[in-house]
Each structure stands twice: as structure tokens, then as C-alpha cells.
């Protein structure tokens, strides 16, 4: 699940960081 979300965002480092923070806040 996590890999599927970070895979398409890997192109955007800023977005990846935002998603990572979001996932950390949710999980």
C-alpha cells in the first residue's frame, strides 16, 4: 500500500515528503 502511494510521487520530492508526513500522521 505504502509503495503504491510513494511510487507515483517518487517523481516529486516535495510531494513525497508531504505524503510521508501525512502517512506518518495517519499511521
mmCIF file of the C-alpha atoms, coordinates in Angstrom:
data_MODEL
# 
_entry.id   MODEL 
# 
loop_
_atom_site.group_PDB 
_atom_site.id 
_atom_site.type_symbol 
_atom_site.label_atom_id 
_atom_site.label_alt_id 
_atom_site.label_comp_id 
_atom_site.label_asym_id 
_atom_site.label_entity_id 
_atom_site.label_seq_id 
_atom_site.pdbx_PDB_ins_code 
_atom_site.Cartn_x 
_atom_site.Cartn_y 
_atom_site.Cartn_z 
_atom_site.occupancy 
_atom_site.B_iso_or_equiv 
_atom_site.pdbx_formal_charge 
_atom_site.auth_seq_id 
_atom_site.auth_comp_id 
_atom_site.auth_asym_id 
_atom_site.auth_atom_id 
_atom_site.pdbx_PDB_model_num 
ATOM 1  C CA . UNK A 1 1  ? 0.000  0.000  0.000  1.00 0.00 ? 1  UNK A CA 1 
ATOM 2  C CA . UNK A 1 2  ? 2.730  2.434  1.005  1.00 0.00 ? 2  UNK A CA 1 
ATOM 3  C CA . UNK A 1 3  ? 4.855  1.550  -2.024 1.00 0.00 ? 3  UNK A CA 1 
ATOM 4  C CA . UNK A 1 4  ? 1.907  2.144  -4.344 1.00 0.00 ? 4  UNK A CA 1 
ATOM 5  C CA . UNK A 1 5  ? 1.438  5.623  -2.910 1.00 0.00 ? 5  UNK A CA 1 
ATOM 6  C CA . UNK A 1 6  ? 5.114  6.593  -2.889 1.00 0.00 ? 6  UNK A CA 1 
ATOM 7  C CA . UNK A 1 7  ? 5.757  5.134  -6.321 1.00 0.00 ? 7  UNK A CA 1 
ATOM 8  C CA . UNK A 1 8  ? 3.964  7.774  -8.419 1.00 0.00 ? 8  UNK A CA 1 
ATOM 9  C CA . UNK A 1 9  ? 5.114  10.528 -6.074 1.00 0.00 ? 9  UNK A CA 1 
ATOM 10 C CA . UNK A 1 10 ? 8.755  9.494  -6.357 1.00 0.00 ? 10 UNK A CA 1 
ATOM 11 C CA . UNK A 1 11 ? 8.981  11.954 -9.245 1.00 0.00 ? 11 UNK A CA 1 
ATOM 12 C CA . UNK A 1 12 ? 8.186  14.817 -6.862 1.00 0.00 ? 12 UNK A CA 1 
ATOM 13 C CA . UNK A 1 13 ? 10.465 15.056 -3.824 1.00 0.00 ? 13 UNK A CA 1 
ATOM 14 C CA . UNK A 1 14 ? 8.332  17.797 -2.300 1.00 0.00 ? 14 UNK A CA 1 
ATOM 15 C CA . UNK A 1 15 ? 5.147  15.788 -2.730 1.00 0.00 ? 15 UNK A CA 1 
ATOM 16 C CA . UNK A 1 16 ? 6.863  12.637 -1.474 1.00 0.00 ? 16 UNK A CA 1 
ATOM 17 C CA . UNK A 1 17 ? 7.862  14.435 1.713  1.00 0.00 ? 17 UNK A CA 1 
ATOM 18 C CA . UNK A 1 18 ? 4.330  15.770 2.137  1.00 0.00 ? 18 UNK A CA 1 
ATOM 19 C CA . UNK A 1 19 ? 2.854  12.305 1.653  1.00 0.00 ? 19 UNK A CA 1 
ATOM 20 C CA . UNK A 1 20 ? 5.402  10.799 4.006  1.00 0.00 ? 20 UNK A CA 1 
ATOM 21 C CA . UNK A 1 21 ? 4.406  13.265 6.708  1.00 0.00 ? 21 UNK A CA 1 
ATOM 22 C CA . UNK A 1 22 ? 0.742  12.569 6.050  1.00 0.00 ? 22 UNK A CA 1 
ATOM 23 C CA . UNK A 1 23 ? 1.256  8.817  6.268  1.00 0.00 ? 23 UNK A CA 1 
ATOM 24 C CA . UNK A 1 24 ? 3.239  9.246  9.473  1.00 0.00 ? 24 UNK A CA 1 
ATOM 25 C CA . UNK A 1 25 ? 0.455  11.366 10.963 1.00 0.00 ? 25 UNK A CA 1 
ATOM 26 C CA . UNK A 1 26 ? -2.209 8.847  9.946  1.00 0.00 ? 26 UNK A CA 1 
ATOM 27 C CA . UNK A 1 27 ? -0.207 5.774  10.924 1.00 0.00 ? 27 UNK A CA 1 
# 
